[in-house]
Amino acid sequence: MSLTPTEFAQGVRTLASAWCDVVPGYQGDWQDARALENDGEHRLRITRLIRPRSSAAPRDEQYENCTTTSLDRDTVSNGEAEEPLPQLEEEDPESLTKSAPPSGIETGREVHYDIAYSPTYQVPVLYLSFPSTDRSSLPPPDEVYDLVVPVTYRAQLQAVGPMSALSMTGEHPVTGGPAYFVHPCLTQDSMRAVIAGRQVSAAEYLVMWIGVVGATVGLSLPVCLARELQSSGRTL
């Protein structure tokens, strides 16, 4: 299932607007989410802070309130097998204000997740860049996999799986800087299976797309953002 450029731009603006409404009470690894536009090309930039694995707390301690929501239901069926909808990160109820870490503790590394539009494939495409990295190079693939790819998705991304491969591209299509991207060649088929013939808004399409494609590189939608989208009617 595809999107038009106009639908994509609308979905990007909707998600960015909803993020502005929830960010005051959010504390998690999303640092920012904003709609950007360059020469008529729209994209959603999500900045995520990745904690070093060596200093990270155990998973059950970090995510003891973690949950999954599908906005309306737990799964969507395509008539043969059920597809799980987006894995969503539960927010910490504390204030958004981030206090300075104790001396000697690594604060983590920022990653930019740019969701852009592919006119060729007519679907969103996910680009990853690392703002602290020199523009002349990117972290090597092994380091990127260790930073952002959950273990359960590594074999899939190292081959040509349902979401195809995580690859290094010559340059970001908008910024011109170095980036990795998740190839979109099979995205339409994957989204068609998840949506299963339903009518969905552009925002809801992007929510599901993040659950399908973003999950392969560690990007999940905060629960508070999903709730805001649903309660405000933005996904209807």
PDB file of C-alpha atoms in Angstrom:
ATOM      1  CA  MET A   1       0.000   0.000   0.000  1.00  0.00           C
ATOM      2  CA  SER A   2       1.390   3.375  -1.017  1.00  0.00           C
ATOM      3  CA  LEU A   3       1.049   7.043  -0.037  1.00  0.00           C
ATOM      4  CA  THR A   4       0.918  10.145  -2.209  1.00  0.00           C
ATOM      5  CA  PRO A   5       3.391  12.981  -1.487  1.00  0.00           C
ATOM      6  CA  THR A   6       0.509  15.100  -0.183  1.00  0.00           C
ATOM      7  CA  GLU A   7      -0.693  12.352   2.167  1.00  0.00           C
ATOM      8  CA  PHE A   8       2.846  11.789   3.403  1.00  0.00           C
ATOM      9  CA  ALA A   9       3.358  15.506   4.147  1.00  0.00           C
ATOM     10  CA  GLN A  10       0.026  15.591   5.994  1.00  0.00           C
ATOM     11  CA  GLY A  11       0.981  12.564   8.095  1.00  0.00           C
ATOM     12  CA  VAL A  12       4.360  14.102   8.960  1.00  0.00           C
ATOM     13  CA  ARG A  13       2.736  17.352  10.122  1.00  0.00           C
ATOM     14  CA  THR A  14       0.160  15.454  12.190  1.00  0.00           C
ATOM     15  CA  LEU A  15       2.753  13.378  14.046  1.00  0.00           C
ATOM     16  CA  ALA A  16       4.962  16.414  14.670  1.00  0.00           C
ATOM     17  CA  SER A  17       1.989  18.395  15.998  1.00  0.00           C
ATOM     18  CA  ALA A  18       0.954  15.569  18.325  1.00  0.00           C
ATOM     19  CA  TRP A  19       4.527  15.290  19.605  1.00  0.00           C
ATOM     20  CA  CYS A  20       4.477  18.983  20.574  1.00  0.00           C
ATOM     21  CA  ASP A  21       1.393  18.300  22.678  1.00  0.00           C
ATOM     22  CA  VAL A  22       2.897  15.393  24.644  1.00  0.00           C
ATOM     23  CA  VAL A  23       6.547  16.382  24.985  1.00  0.00           C
ATOM     24  CA  PRO A  24       6.192  18.414  28.233  1.00  0.00           C
ATOM     25  CA  GLY A  25       5.326  15.233  30.153  1.00  0.00           C
ATOM     26  CA  TYR A  26       7.565  12.807  28.283  1.00  0.00           C
ATOM     27  CA  GLN A  27      10.892  11.384  29.363  1.00  0.00           C
ATOM     28  CA  GLY A  28      12.345   8.683  27.158  1.00  0.00           C
ATOM     29  CA  ASP A  29      14.889   8.167  24.417  1.00  0.00           C
ATOM     30  CA  TRP A  30      13.100  10.407  21.880  1.00  0.00           C
ATOM     31  CA  GLN A  31      14.747  13.812  22.173  1.00  0.00           C
ATOM     32  CA  ASP A  32      12.795  15.548  19.434  1.00  0.00           C
ATOM     33  CA  ALA A  33      10.372  14.981  16.549  1.00  0.00           C
ATOM     34  CA  ARG A  34       9.794  17.705  14.014  1.00  0.00           C
ATOM     35  CA  ALA A  35       8.428  18.226  10.512  1.00  0.00           C
ATOM     36  CA  LEU A  36      11.064  19.607   8.144  1.00  0.00           C
ATOM     37  CA  GLU A  37      10.780  20.857   4.586  1.00  0.00           C
ATOM     38  CA  ASN A  38      13.503  21.587   2.030  1.00  0.00           C
ATOM     39  CA  ASP A  39      12.631  22.722  -1.486  1.00  0.00           C
ATOM     40  CA  GLY A  40       9.222  21.095  -1.259  1.00  0.00           C
ATOM     41  CA  GLU A  41      10.539  17.798   0.159  1.00  0.00           C
ATOM     42  CA  HIS A  42       8.958  16.947   3.502  1.00  0.00           C
ATOM     43  CA  ARG A  43      10.376  14.685   6.164  1.00  0.00           C
ATOM     44  CA  LEU A  44       9.917  13.820   9.823  1.00  0.00           C
ATOM     45  CA  ARG A  45      13.125  13.948  11.843  1.00  0.00           C
ATOM     46  CA  ILE A  46      13.148  11.989  15.088  1.00  0.00           C
ATOM     47  CA  THR A  47      16.207  12.452  17.279  1.00  0.00           C
ATOM     48  CA  ARG A  48      16.831   9.551  19.608  1.00  0.00           C
ATOM     49  CA  LEU A  49      19.398   9.201  22.382  1.00  0.00           C
ATOM     50  CA  ILE A  50      20.911   5.724  22.531  1.00  0.00           C
ATOM     51  CA  ARG A  51      22.492   4.724  25.807  1.00  0.00           C
ATOM     52  CA  PRO A  52      25.707   2.689  25.682  1.00  0.00           C
ATOM     53  CA  ARG A  53      24.865  -0.969  26.219  1.00  0.00           C
ATOM     54  CA  SER A  54      27.682  -1.389  28.719  1.00  0.00           C
ATOM     55  CA  SER A  55      26.230   1.239  31.066  1.00  0.00           C
ATOM     56  CA  ALA A  56      22.543   0.632  30.366  1.00  0.00           C
ATOM     57  CA  ALA A  57      20.291  -0.756  33.063  1.00  0.00           C
ATOM     58  CA  PRO A  58      18.871  -4.266  32.615  1.00  0.00           C
ATOM     59  CA  ARG A  59      15.924  -4.331  30.227  1.00  0.00           C
ATOM     60  CA  ASP A  60      13.350  -5.187  32.869  1.00  0.00           C
ATOM     61  CA  GLU A  61      14.550  -2.228  34.938  1.00  0.00           C
ATOM     62  CA  GLN A  62      14.532   0.228  32.033  1.00  0.00           C
ATOM     63  CA  TYR A  63      11.188  -0.839  30.611  1.00  0.00           C
ATOM     64  CA  GLU A  64       9.234  -2.234  33.534  1.00  0.00           C
ATOM     65  CA  ASN A  65       6.184  -0.256  32.338  1.00  0.00           C
ATOM     66  CA  CYS A  66       6.709  -1.028  28.644  1.00  0.00           C
ATOM     67  CA  THR A  67       3.592  -2.001  26.732  1.00  0.00           C
ATOM     68  CA  THR A  68       2.259  -2.484  23.241  1.00  0.00           C
ATOM     69  CA  THR A  69      -0.744  -0.785  21.739  1.00  0.00           C
ATOM     70  CA  SER A  70      -2.338  -0.879  18.330  1.00  0.00           C
ATOM     71  CA  LEU A  71      -4.500   2.201  18.779  1.00  0.00           C
ATOM     72  CA  ASP A  72      -7.702   0.179  18.229  1.00  0.00           C
ATOM     73  CA  ARG A  73      -6.738  -3.456  18.733  1.00  0.00           C
ATOM     74  CA  ASP A  74      -3.847  -5.779  19.454  1.00  0.00           C
ATOM     75  CA  THR A  75      -3.388  -7.302  16.030  1.00  0.00           C
ATOM     76  CA  VAL A  76      -4.535  -6.965  12.459  1.00  0.00           C
ATOM     77  CA  SER A  77      -5.284 -10.012  10.399  1.00  0.00           C
ATOM     78  CA  ASN A  78      -4.664 -10.281   6.665  1.00  0.00           C
ATOM     79  CA  GLY A  79      -6.899 -13.313   6.462  1.00  0.00           C
ATOM     80  CA  GLU A  80      -4.115 -15.842   6.909  1.00  0.00           C
ATOM     81  CA  ALA A  81      -1.798 -14.805   9.711  1.00  0.00           C
ATOM     82  CA  GLU A  82      -1.923 -12.048  12.255  1.00  0.00           C
ATOM     83  CA  GLU A  83       0.608  -9.217  12.052  1.00  0.00           C
ATOM     84  CA  PRO A  84       1.647  -7.475  15.294  1.00  0.00           C
ATOM     85  CA  LEU A  85       1.153  -3.732  15.268  1.00  0.00           C
ATOM     86  CA  PRO A  86       3.684  -1.173  16.485  1.00  0.00           C
ATOM     87  CA  GLN A  87       5.855  -1.856  19.498  1.00  0.00           C
ATOM     88  CA  LEU A  88       5.447   1.294  21.551  1.00  0.00           C
ATOM     89  CA  GLU A  89       7.708   2.649  24.216  1.00  0.00           C
ATOM     90  CA  GLU A  90       5.973   3.483  27.502  1.00  0.00           C
ATOM     91  CA  GLU A  91       6.811   6.949  28.752  1.00  0.00           C
ATOM     92  CA  ASP A  92       8.210   7.756  32.157  1.00  0.00           C
ATOM     93  CA  PRO A  93       5.680   9.904  34.053  1.00  0.00           C
ATOM     94  CA  GLU A  94       8.427  12.169  35.347  1.00  0.00           C
ATOM     95  CA  SER A  95       9.186  15.584  33.884  1.00  0.00           C
ATOM     96  CA  LEU A  96      10.811  15.970  30.472  1.00  0.00           C
ATOM     97  CA  THR A  97      13.689  17.883  31.998  1.00  0.00           C
ATOM     98  CA  LYS A  98      16.836  15.809  31.753  1.00  0.00           C
ATOM     99  CA  SER A  99      19.246  16.253  34.629  1.00  0.00           C
ATOM    100  CA  ALA A 100      22.973  16.068  34.046  1.00  0.00           C
ATOM    101  CA  PRO A 101      24.383  12.547  34.422  1.00  0.00           C
ATOM    102  CA  PRO A 102      26.810  11.771  37.246  1.00  0.00           C
ATOM    103  CA  SER A 103      30.443  12.428  36.444  1.00  0.00           C
ATOM    104  CA  GLY A 104      32.138   9.645  34.499  1.00  0.00           C
ATOM    105  CA  ILE A 105      28.925   8.143  33.085  1.00  0.00           C
ATOM    106  CA  GLU A 106      28.458   8.164  29.307  1.00  0.00           C
ATOM    107  CA  THR A 107      25.377  10.119  28.247  1.00  0.00           C
ATOM    108  CA  GLY A 108      24.712   8.160  25.056  1.00  0.00           C
ATOM    109  CA  ARG A 109      24.779   8.904  21.356  1.00  0.00           C
ATOM    110  CA  GLU A 110      22.307  10.831  19.257  1.00  0.00           C
ATOM    111  CA  VAL A 111      20.852   9.296  16.121  1.00  0.00           C
ATOM    112  CA  HIS A 112      18.723  11.128  13.593  1.00  0.00           C
ATOM    113  CA  TYR A 113      15.930   9.032  12.107  1.00  0.00           C
ATOM    114  CA  ASP A 114      14.752  10.883   9.002  1.00  0.00           C
ATOM    115  CA  ILE A 115      11.497   9.614   7.494  1.00  0.00           C
ATOM    116  CA  ALA A 116      11.450  10.872   3.911  1.00  0.00           C
ATOM    117  CA  TYR A 117       9.290  10.113   0.893  1.00  0.00           C
ATOM    118  CA  SER A 118      10.367   7.971  -2.053  1.00  0.00           C
ATOM    119  CA  PRO A 119       8.696   9.074  -5.316  1.00  0.00           C
ATOM    120  CA  THR A 120       9.948   5.864  -6.922  1.00  0.00           C
ATOM    121  CA  TYR A 121       8.446   3.439  -4.387  1.00  0.00           C
ATOM    122  CA  GLN A 122       5.672   5.804  -3.186  1.00  0.00           C
ATOM    123  CA  VAL A 123       6.318   4.920   0.456  1.00  0.00           C
ATOM    124  CA  PRO A 124       8.245   6.411   3.383  1.00  0.00           C
ATOM    125  CA  VAL A 125      11.963   5.629   3.589  1.00  0.00           C
ATOM    126  CA  LEU A 126      13.986   5.633   6.802  1.00  0.00           C
ATOM    127  CA  TYR A 127      17.449   7.241   6.840  1.00  0.00           C
ATOM    128  CA  LEU A 128      19.799   7.110   9.830  1.00  0.00           C
ATOM    129  CA  SER A 129      22.546   9.622  10.433  1.00  0.00           C
ATOM    130  CA  PHE A 130      24.830  10.349  13.355  1.00  0.00           C
ATOM    131  CA  PRO A 131      25.271  14.084  14.055  1.00  0.00           C
ATOM    132  CA  SER A 132      28.386  13.561  16.157  1.00  0.00           C
ATOM    133  CA  THR A 133      30.131  11.762  13.296  1.00  0.00           C
ATOM    134  CA  ASP A 134      32.428  13.575  10.901  1.00  0.00           C
ATOM    135  CA  ARG A 135      30.609  14.250   7.607  1.00  0.00           C
ATOM    136  CA  SER A 136      33.298  12.379   5.669  1.00  0.00           C
ATOM    137  CA  SER A 137      32.453   9.031   7.210  1.00  0.00           C
ATOM    138  CA  LEU A 138      29.844   6.964   9.031  1.00  0.00           C
ATOM    139  CA  PRO A 139      30.217   4.435  11.837  1.00  0.00           C
ATOM    140  CA  PRO A 140      31.037   1.029  10.355  1.00  0.00           C
ATOM    141  CA  PRO A 141      28.125  -1.391   9.848  1.00  0.00           C
ATOM    142  CA  ASP A 142      29.077  -3.554  12.825  1.00  0.00           C
ATOM    143  CA  GLU A 143      28.944  -0.537  15.133  1.00  0.00           C
ATOM    144  CA  VAL A 144      25.627   0.640  13.687  1.00  0.00           C
ATOM    145  CA  TYR A 145      24.062  -2.801  14.119  1.00  0.00           C
ATOM    146  CA  ASP A 146      25.239  -2.903  17.716  1.00  0.00           C
ATOM    147  CA  LEU A 147      23.859   0.595  18.388  1.00  0.00           C
ATOM    148  CA  VAL A 148      20.420   0.452  16.813  1.00  0.00           C
ATOM    149  CA  VAL A 149      19.408  -2.993  15.551  1.00  0.00           C
ATOM    150  CA  PRO A 150      17.687  -5.310  18.053  1.00  0.00           C
ATOM    151  CA  VAL A 151      19.200  -8.786  18.064  1.00  0.00           C
ATOM    152  CA  THR A 152      15.967 -10.319  16.765  1.00  0.00           C
ATOM    153  CA  TYR A 153      16.182  -8.273  13.542  1.00  0.00           C
ATOM    154  CA  ARG A 154      19.886  -8.582  12.743  1.00  0.00           C
ATOM    155  CA  ALA A 155      19.739 -11.685  10.579  1.00  0.00           C
ATOM    156  CA  GLN A 156      16.813 -10.183   8.659  1.00  0.00           C
ATOM    157  CA  LEU A 157      18.607  -6.904   7.949  1.00  0.00           C
ATOM    158  CA  GLN A 158      21.897  -8.558   7.066  1.00  0.00           C
ATOM    159  CA  ALA A 159      20.055 -10.465   4.353  1.00  0.00           C
ATOM    160  CA  VAL A 160      17.179  -9.415   2.140  1.00  0.00           C
ATOM    161  CA  GLY A 161      14.236  -9.967   4.457  1.00  0.00           C
ATOM    162  CA  PRO A 162      10.715  -8.535   4.577  1.00  0.00           C
ATOM    163  CA  MET A 163      12.105  -5.039   5.114  1.00  0.00           C
ATOM    164  CA  SER A 164      15.209  -5.651   3.006  1.00  0.00           C
ATOM    165  CA  ALA A 165      18.696  -4.623   4.062  1.00  0.00           C
ATOM    166  CA  LEU A 166      20.103  -1.801   6.176  1.00  0.00           C
ATOM    167  CA  SER A 167      22.579  -0.234   3.763  1.00  0.00           C
ATOM    168  CA  MET A 168      24.969   2.675   3.569  1.00  0.00           C
ATOM    169  CA  THR A 169      23.871   5.243   0.986  1.00  0.00           C
ATOM    170  CA  GLY A 170      26.175   7.660  -0.799  1.00  0.00           C
ATOM    171  CA  GLU A 171      24.396  10.656   0.696  1.00  0.00           C
ATOM    172  CA  HIS A 172      21.203  11.655   2.408  1.00  0.00           C
ATOM    173  CA  PRO A 173      18.725  12.720  -0.340  1.00  0.00           C
ATOM    174  CA  VAL A 174      17.900  15.990   1.445  1.00  0.00           C
ATOM    175  CA  THR A 175      20.882  16.953   3.605  1.00  0.00           C
ATOM    176  CA  GLY A 176      23.588  15.539   1.318  1.00  0.00           C
ATOM    177  CA  GLY A 177      25.392  14.050   4.327  1.00  0.00           C
ATOM    178  CA  PRO A 178      26.327  10.390   4.821  1.00  0.00           C
ATOM    179  CA  ALA A 179      23.557   8.088   6.022  1.00  0.00           C
ATOM    180  CA  TYR A 180      22.321   4.535   6.330  1.00  0.00           C
ATOM    181  CA  PHE A 181      18.869   3.608   5.065  1.00  0.00           C
ATOM    182  CA  VAL A 182      16.402   0.738   5.161  1.00  0.00           C
ATOM    183  CA  HIS A 183      15.670  -0.128   1.536  1.00  0.00           C
ATOM    184  CA  PRO A 184      11.964   0.361   0.706  1.00  0.00           C
ATOM    185  CA  CYS A 185      11.587  -2.163  -2.134  1.00  0.00           C
ATOM    186  CA  LEU A 186       9.186  -4.428  -0.190  1.00  0.00           C
ATOM    187  CA  THR A 187       7.569  -1.829   2.051  1.00  0.00           C
ATOM    188  CA  GLN A 188       4.320  -1.688   0.059  1.00  0.00           C
ATOM    189  CA  ASP A 189       3.811  -5.443   0.412  1.00  0.00           C
ATOM    190  CA  SER A 190       4.530  -5.315   4.150  1.00  0.00           C
ATOM    191  CA  MET A 191       2.154  -2.410   4.726  1.00  0.00           C
ATOM    192  CA  ARG A 192      -0.571  -4.013   2.642  1.00  0.00           C
ATOM    193  CA  ALA A 193      -0.413  -7.093   4.882  1.00  0.00           C
ATOM    194  CA  VAL A 194      -0.581  -5.016   8.079  1.00  0.00           C
ATOM    195  CA  ILE A 195      -3.373  -2.676   6.958  1.00  0.00           C
ATOM    196  CA  ALA A 196      -5.350  -5.598   5.555  1.00  0.00           C
ATOM    197  CA  GLY A 197      -7.697  -3.579   3.368  1.00  0.00           C
ATOM    198  CA  ARG A 198      -8.757  -1.037   5.997  1.00  0.00           C
ATOM    199  CA  GLN A 199      -9.092   2.677   5.294  1.00  0.00           C
ATOM    200  CA  VAL A 200      -6.438   4.490   7.343  1.00  0.00           C
ATOM    201  CA  SER A 201      -5.367   8.106   7.644  1.00  0.00           C
ATOM    202  CA  ALA A 202      -1.898   9.248   6.643  1.00  0.00           C
ATOM    203  CA  ALA A 203      -0.952   9.588  10.320  1.00  0.00           C
ATOM    204  CA  GLU A 204      -2.149   6.084  11.132  1.00  0.00           C
ATOM    205  CA  TYR A 205      -0.234   4.758   8.140  1.00  0.00           C
ATOM    206  CA  LEU A 206       2.965   6.335   9.522  1.00  0.00           C
ATOM    207  CA  VAL A 207       2.266   4.941  12.999  1.00  0.00           C
ATOM    208  CA  MET A 208       1.993   1.437  11.542  1.00  0.00           C
ATOM    209  CA  TRP A 209       4.996   2.026   9.277  1.00  0.00           C
ATOM    210  CA  ILE A 210       7.126   2.943  12.298  1.00  0.00           C
ATOM    211  CA  GLY A 211       6.007  -0.304  13.919  1.00  0.00           C
ATOM    212  CA  VAL A 212       6.952  -2.312  10.829  1.00  0.00           C
ATOM    213  CA  VAL A 213      10.113  -0.592   9.569  1.00  0.00           C
ATOM    214  CA  GLY A 214      11.255   1.515  12.518  1.00  0.00           C
ATOM    215  CA  ALA A 215      11.266  -1.473  14.876  1.00  0.00           C
ATOM    216  CA  THR A 216      14.017  -3.110  12.822  1.00  0.00           C
ATOM    217  CA  VAL A 217      16.392  -0.284  13.755  1.00  0.00           C
ATOM    218  CA  GLY A 218      15.288   0.336  17.326  1.00  0.00           C
ATOM    219  CA  LEU A 219      12.660   3.033  16.667  1.00  0.00           C
ATOM    220  CA  SER A 220       9.350   2.589  18.498  1.00  0.00           C
ATOM    221  CA  LEU A 221       6.467   4.977  19.006  1.00  0.00           C
ATOM    222  CA  PRO A 222       6.029   6.321  22.566  1.00  0.00           C
ATOM    223  CA  VAL A 223       2.737   5.217  24.090  1.00  0.00           C
ATOM    224  CA  CYS A 224       1.888   8.795  25.064  1.00  0.00           C
ATOM    225  CA  LEU A 225       2.157   9.849  21.424  1.00  0.00           C
ATOM    226  CA  ALA A 226      -0.113   7.019  20.249  1.00  0.00           C
ATOM    227  CA  ARG A 227      -2.649   7.936  22.918  1.00  0.00           C
ATOM    228  CA  GLU A 228      -2.554  11.596  21.914  1.00  0.00           C
ATOM    229  CA  LEU A 229      -3.100  10.703  18.254  1.00  0.00           C
ATOM    230  CA  GLN A 230      -6.075   8.524  19.142  1.00  0.00           C
ATOM    231  CA  SER A 231      -7.705  10.763  21.750  1.00  0.00           C
ATOM    232  CA  SER A 232      -7.451  13.854  19.556  1.00  0.00           C
ATOM    233  CA  GLY A 233      -8.919  12.041  16.560  1.00  0.00           C
ATOM    234  CA  ARG A 234      -5.800  12.658  14.484  1.00  0.00           C
ATOM    235  CA  THR A 235      -5.592   9.019  13.378  1.00  0.00           C
ATOM    236  CA  LEU A 236      -9.251   8.748  12.327  1.00  0.00           C
TER     237      LEU A 236
END
